[in-house]
mmCIF file of C-alpha atoms in Angstrom:
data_model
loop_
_atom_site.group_PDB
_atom_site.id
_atom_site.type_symbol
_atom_site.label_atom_id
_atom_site.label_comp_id
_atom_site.label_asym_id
_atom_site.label_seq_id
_atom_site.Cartn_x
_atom_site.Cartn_y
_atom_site.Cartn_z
ATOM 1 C CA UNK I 1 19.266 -36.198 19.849
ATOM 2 C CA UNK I 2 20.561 -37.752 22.911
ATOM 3 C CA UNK I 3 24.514 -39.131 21.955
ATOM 4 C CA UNK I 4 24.684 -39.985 26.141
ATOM 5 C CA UNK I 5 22.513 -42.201 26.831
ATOM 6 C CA UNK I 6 21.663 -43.905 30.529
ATOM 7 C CA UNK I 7 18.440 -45.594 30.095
ATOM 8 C CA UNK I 8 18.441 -46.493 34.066
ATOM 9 C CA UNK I 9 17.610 -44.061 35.722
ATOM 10 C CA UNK I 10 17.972 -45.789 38.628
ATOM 11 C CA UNK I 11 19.545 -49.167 40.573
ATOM 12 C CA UNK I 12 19.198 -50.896 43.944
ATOM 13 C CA UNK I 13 22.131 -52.843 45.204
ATOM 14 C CA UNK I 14 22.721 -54.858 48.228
ATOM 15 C CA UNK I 15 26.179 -53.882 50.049
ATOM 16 C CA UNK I 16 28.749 -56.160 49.242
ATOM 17 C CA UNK I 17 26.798 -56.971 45.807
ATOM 18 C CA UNK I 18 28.138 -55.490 42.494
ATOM 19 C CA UNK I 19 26.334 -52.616 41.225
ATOM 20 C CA UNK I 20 26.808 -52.700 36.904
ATOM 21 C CA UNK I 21 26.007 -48.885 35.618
ATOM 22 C CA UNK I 22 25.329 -48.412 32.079
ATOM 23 C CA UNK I 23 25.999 -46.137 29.343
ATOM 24 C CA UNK I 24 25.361 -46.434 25.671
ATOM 25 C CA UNK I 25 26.622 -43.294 22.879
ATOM 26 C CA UNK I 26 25.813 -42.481 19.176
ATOM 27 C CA UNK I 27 28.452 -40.153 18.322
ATOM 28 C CA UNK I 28 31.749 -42.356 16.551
ATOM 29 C CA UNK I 29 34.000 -39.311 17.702
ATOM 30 C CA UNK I 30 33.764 -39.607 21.199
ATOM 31 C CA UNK I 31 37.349 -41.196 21.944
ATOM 32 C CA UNK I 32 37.179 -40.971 25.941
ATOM 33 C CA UNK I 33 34.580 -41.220 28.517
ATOM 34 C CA UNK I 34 34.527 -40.814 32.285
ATOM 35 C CA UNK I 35 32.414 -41.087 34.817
ATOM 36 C CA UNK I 36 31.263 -38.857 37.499
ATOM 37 C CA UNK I 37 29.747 -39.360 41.283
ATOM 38 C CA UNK I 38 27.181 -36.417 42.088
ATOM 39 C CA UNK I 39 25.760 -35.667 45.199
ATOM 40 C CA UNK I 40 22.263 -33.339 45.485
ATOM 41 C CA UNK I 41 23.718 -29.598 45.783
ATOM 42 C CA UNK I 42 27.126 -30.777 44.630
ATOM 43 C CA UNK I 43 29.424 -30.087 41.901
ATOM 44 C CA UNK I 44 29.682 -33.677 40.061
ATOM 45 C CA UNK I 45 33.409 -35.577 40.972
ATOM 46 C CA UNK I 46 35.390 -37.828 38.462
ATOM 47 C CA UNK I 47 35.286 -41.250 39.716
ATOM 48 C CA UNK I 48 37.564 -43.061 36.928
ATOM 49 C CA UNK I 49 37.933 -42.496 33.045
ATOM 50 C CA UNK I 50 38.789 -44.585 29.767
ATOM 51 C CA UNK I 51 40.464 -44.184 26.830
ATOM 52 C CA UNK I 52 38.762 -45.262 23.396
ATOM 53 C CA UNK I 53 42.213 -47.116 22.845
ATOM 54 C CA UNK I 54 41.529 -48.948 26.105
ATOM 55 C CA UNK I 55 38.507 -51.638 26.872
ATOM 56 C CA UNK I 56 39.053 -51.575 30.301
ATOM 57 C CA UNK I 57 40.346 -49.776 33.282
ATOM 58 C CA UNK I 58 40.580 -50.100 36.649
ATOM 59 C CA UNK I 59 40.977 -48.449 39.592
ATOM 60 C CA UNK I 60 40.351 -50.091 43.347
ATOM 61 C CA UNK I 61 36.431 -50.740 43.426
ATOM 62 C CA UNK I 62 35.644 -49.472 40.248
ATOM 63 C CA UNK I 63 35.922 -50.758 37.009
ATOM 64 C CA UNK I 64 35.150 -49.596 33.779
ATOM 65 C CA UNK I 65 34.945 -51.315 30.716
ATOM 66 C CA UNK I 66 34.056 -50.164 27.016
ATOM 67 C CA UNK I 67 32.832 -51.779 24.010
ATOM 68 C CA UNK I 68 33.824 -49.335 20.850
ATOM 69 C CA UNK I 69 31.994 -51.428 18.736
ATOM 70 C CA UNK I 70 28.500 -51.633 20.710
ATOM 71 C CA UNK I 71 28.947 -47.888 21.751
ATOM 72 C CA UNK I 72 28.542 -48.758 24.883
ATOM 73 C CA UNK I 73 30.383 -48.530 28.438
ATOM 74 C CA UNK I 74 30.013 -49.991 31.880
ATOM 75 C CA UNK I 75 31.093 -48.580 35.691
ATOM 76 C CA UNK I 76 31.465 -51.827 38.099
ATOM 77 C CA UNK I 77 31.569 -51.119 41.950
ATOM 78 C CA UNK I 78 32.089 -53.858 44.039
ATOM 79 C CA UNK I 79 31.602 -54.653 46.827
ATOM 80 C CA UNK I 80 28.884 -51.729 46.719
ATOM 81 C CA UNK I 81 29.041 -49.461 49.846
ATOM 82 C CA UNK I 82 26.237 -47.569 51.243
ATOM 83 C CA UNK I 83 28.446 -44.608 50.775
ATOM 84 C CA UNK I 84 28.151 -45.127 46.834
ATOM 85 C CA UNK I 85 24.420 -44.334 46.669
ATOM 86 C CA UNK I 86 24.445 -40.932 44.751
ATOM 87 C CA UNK I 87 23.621 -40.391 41.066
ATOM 88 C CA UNK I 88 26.076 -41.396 38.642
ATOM 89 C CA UNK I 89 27.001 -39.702 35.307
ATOM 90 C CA UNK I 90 28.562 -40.910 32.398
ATOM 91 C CA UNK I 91 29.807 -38.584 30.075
ATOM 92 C CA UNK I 92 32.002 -38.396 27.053
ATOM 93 C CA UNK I 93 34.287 -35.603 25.134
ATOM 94 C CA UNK I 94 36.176 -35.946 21.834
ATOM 95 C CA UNK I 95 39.611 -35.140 23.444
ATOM 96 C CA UNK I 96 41.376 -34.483 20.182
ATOM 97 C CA UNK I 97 39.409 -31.458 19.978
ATOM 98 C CA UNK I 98 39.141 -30.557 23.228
ATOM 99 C CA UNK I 99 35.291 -30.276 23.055
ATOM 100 C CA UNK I 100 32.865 -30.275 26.504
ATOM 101 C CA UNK I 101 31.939 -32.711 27.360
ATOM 102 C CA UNK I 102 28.257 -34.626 26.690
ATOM 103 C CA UNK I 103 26.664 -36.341 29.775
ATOM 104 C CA UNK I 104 23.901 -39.136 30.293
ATOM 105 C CA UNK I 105 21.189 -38.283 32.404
ATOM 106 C CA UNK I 106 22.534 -40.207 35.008
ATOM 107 C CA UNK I 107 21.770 -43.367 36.819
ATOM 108 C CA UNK I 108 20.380 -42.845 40.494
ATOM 109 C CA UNK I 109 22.187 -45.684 42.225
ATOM 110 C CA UNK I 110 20.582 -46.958 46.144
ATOM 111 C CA UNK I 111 22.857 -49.194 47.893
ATOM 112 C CA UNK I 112 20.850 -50.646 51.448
ATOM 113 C CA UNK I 113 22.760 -52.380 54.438
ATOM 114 C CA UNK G 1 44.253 -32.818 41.487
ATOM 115 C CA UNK G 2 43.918 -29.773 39.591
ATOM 116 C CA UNK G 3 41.191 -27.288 41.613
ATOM 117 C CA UNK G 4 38.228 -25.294 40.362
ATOM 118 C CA UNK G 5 36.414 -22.711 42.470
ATOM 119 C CA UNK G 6 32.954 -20.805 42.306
ATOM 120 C CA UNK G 7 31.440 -17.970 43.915
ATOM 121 C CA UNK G 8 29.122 -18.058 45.769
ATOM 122 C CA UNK G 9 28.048 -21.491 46.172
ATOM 123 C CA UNK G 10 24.429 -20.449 46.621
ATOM 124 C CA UNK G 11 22.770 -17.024 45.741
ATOM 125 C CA UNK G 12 19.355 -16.286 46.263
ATOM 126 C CA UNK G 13 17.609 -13.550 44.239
ATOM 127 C CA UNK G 14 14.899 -11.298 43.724
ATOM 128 C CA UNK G 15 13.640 -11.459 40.196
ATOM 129 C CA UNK G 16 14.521 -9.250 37.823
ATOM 130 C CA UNK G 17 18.015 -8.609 39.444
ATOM 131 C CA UNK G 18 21.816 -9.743 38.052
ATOM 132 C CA UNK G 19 23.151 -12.346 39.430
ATOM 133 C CA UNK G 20 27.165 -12.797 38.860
ATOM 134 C CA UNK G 21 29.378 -16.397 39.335
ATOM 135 C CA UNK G 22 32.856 -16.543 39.486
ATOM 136 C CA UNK G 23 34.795 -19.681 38.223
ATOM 137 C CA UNK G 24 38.750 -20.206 38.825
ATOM 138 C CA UNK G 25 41.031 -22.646 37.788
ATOM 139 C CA UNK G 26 43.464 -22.296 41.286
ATOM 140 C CA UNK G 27 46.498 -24.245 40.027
ATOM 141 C CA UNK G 28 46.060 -24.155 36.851
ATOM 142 C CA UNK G 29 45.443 -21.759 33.486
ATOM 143 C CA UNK G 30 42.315 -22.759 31.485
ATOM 144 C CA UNK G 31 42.125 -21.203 27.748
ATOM 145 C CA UNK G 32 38.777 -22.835 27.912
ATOM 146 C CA UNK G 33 36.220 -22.792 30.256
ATOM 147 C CA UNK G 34 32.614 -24.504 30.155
ATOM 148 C CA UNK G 35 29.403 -23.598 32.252
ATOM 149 C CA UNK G 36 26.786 -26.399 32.710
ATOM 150 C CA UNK G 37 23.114 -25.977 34.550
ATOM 151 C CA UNK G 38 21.476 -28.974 35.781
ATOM 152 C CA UNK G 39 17.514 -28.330 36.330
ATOM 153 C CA UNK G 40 16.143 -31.102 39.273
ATOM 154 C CA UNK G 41 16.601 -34.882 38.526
ATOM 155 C CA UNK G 42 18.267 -34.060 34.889
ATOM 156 C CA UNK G 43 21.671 -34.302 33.341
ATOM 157 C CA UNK G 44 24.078 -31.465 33.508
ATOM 158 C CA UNK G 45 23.412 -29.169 30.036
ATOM 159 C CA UNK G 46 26.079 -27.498 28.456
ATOM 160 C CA UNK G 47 25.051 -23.863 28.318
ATOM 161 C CA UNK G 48 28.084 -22.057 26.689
ATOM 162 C CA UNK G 49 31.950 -22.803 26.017
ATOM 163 C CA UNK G 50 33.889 -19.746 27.037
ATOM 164 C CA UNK G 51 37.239 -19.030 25.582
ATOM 165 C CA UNK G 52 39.724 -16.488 26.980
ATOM 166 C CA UNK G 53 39.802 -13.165 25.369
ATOM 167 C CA UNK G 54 37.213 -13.565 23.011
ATOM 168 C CA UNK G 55 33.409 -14.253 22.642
ATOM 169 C CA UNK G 56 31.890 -16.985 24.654
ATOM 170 C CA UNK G 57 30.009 -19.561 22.109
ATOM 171 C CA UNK G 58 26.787 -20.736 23.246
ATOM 172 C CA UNK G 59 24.642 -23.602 22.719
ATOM 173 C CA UNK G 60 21.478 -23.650 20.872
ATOM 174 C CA UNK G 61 18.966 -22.385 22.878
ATOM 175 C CA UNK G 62 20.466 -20.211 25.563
ATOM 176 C CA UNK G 63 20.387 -16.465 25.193
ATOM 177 C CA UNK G 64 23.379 -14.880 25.243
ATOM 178 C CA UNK G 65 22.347 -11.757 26.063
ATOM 179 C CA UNK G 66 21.063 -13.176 29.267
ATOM 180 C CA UNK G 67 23.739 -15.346 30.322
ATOM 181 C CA UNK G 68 27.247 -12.730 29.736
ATOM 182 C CA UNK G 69 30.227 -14.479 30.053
ATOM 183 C CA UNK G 70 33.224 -12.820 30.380
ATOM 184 C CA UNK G 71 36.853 -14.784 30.303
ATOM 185 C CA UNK G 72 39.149 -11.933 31.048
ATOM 186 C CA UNK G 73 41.882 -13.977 32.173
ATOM 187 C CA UNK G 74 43.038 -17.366 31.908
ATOM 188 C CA UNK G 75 41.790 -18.441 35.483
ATOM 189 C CA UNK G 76 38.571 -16.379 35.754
ATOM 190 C CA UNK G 77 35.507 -16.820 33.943
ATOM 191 C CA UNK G 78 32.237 -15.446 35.062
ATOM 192 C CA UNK G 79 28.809 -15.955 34.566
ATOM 193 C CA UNK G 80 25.918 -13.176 35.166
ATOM 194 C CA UNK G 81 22.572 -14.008 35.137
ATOM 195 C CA UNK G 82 20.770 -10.770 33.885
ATOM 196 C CA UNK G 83 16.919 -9.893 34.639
ATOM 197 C CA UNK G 84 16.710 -13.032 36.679
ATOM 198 C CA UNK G 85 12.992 -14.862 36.613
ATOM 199 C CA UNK G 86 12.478 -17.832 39.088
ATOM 200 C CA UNK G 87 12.565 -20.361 35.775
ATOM 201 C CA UNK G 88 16.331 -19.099 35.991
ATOM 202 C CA UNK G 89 16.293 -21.232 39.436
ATOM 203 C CA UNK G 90 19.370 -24.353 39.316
ATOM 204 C CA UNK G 91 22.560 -25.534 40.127
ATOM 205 C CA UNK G 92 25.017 -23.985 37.654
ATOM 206 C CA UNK G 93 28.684 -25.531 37.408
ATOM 207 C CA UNK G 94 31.830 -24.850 35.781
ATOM 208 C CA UNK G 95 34.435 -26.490 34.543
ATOM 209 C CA UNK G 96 37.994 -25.528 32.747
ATOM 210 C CA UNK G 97 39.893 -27.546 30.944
ATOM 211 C CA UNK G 98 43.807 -27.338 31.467
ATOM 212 C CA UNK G 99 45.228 -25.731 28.716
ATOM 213 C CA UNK G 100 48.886 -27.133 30.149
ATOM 214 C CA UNK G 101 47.319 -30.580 30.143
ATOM 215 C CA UNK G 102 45.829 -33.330 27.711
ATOM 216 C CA UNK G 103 42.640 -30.986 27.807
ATOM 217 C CA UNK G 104 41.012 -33.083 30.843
ATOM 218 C CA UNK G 105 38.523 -31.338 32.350
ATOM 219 C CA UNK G 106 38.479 -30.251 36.045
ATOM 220 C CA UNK G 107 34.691 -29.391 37.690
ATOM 221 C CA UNK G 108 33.404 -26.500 39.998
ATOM 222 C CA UNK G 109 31.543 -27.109 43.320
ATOM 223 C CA UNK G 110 28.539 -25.458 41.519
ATOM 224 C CA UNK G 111 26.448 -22.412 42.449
ATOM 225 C CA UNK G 112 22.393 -23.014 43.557
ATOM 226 C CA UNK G 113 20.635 -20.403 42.430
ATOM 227 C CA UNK G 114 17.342 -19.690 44.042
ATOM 228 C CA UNK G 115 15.098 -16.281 41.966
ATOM 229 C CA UNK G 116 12.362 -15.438 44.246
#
């Protein structure tokens, strides 16, 4: 049972468009969620996180924004830069208890010049 | 930010040799470190949560007595591959989780590994 959930598993954006990630989750004790930038042969890197007591949070380009009661959470990027194409991860830990944390399959995301 | 180390970033093997990988938490102590694989084109899987000075706990389906993990101290856990086999073959990564902290995880570079 998937409790991560990316259904796309991949995007094409313009540069200078917004590129809108998605991430849905089943699991009602998840109570933060961040997302991660992963190149090919890389080790993933955070990109921004969000608190379940939060519906938004922001940080320069990126944007994330979460919807407790749809289970679901976005990752904004704009304007898109070609140097954003990479896969993107969402993932999500109950941080009470310190548990690992549960990723998507991630969202390959193509930005052209 | 907080840094995470592996070694060696890429390992290739003959099958049905050991294979060992290092994780470190540089700045930091980490009670709790987790090892992920990630096969081609598919999410990162949680193999096994590994807690210092006692028994690693692993997720359904991975063998512990073919992934050893061993968290002597609380910046170094390892990982050894035993009786490698090319299915074996993928990008493992690490993370720990600052015990000092609000438990926010910090990621590894990852380690490729390639079982001939």
């Amino acid at each position: 049972d998937q409790q991560v959930k990316q259904n796309s598993p991949s995007l094409s954006v313009q540069e200078g468009r917004i590129s809108i990630l998605n991430c849905d989750y089943t699991n009602s004790m998840f109570d933060y969620f961040l997302w991660y930038k992963k190149y090919p042969a890389e080790g993933p890197t955070f990109l921004i996180s969000i608190s379940s007591i939060k519906d938004k949070n922001e940080d320069g380009r990126f944007t994330v924004f979460l919807n407790k009661s749809a289970k679901h959470l976005s990752l904004h990027i704009v304007p898109s830069q070609p140097g954003d194409s990479a896969v993107y991860f969402c993932a999500a830990t109950d941080q009470q208890a310190g548990t690992a944390l549960i990723f998507g399959k991630g969202t390959t995301l193509s930005v052209s010049s | 930010g907080a840094v995470v180390s592996q070694h060696p970033s890429w390992v290739i093997c003959k099958s049905g040799t050991s294979v060992k990988i290092e994780c470190r938490s540089l700045d930091f102590q980490a009670t709790t470190m987790f090892w992920y694989r990630q096969f081609p084109k598919q999410s990162l899987m949680l193999m096994a949560t590994s807690n210092e000075g006692s028994k690693a706990t692993y997720e359904q389906g991975v063998e512990k007595d073919k992934f050893l993990i061993n968290h002597a101290s609380l910046t170094l856990s390892t990982l050894t591959v035993t009786s490698a086999h090319p299915e074996d073959s993928s990008f493992y990564i690490c993370s720990a989780r600052d015990s000092g902290g609000n438990n926010e995880q910090f990621f590894g570079p990852g380690t490729r590994l390639t079982v001939l």
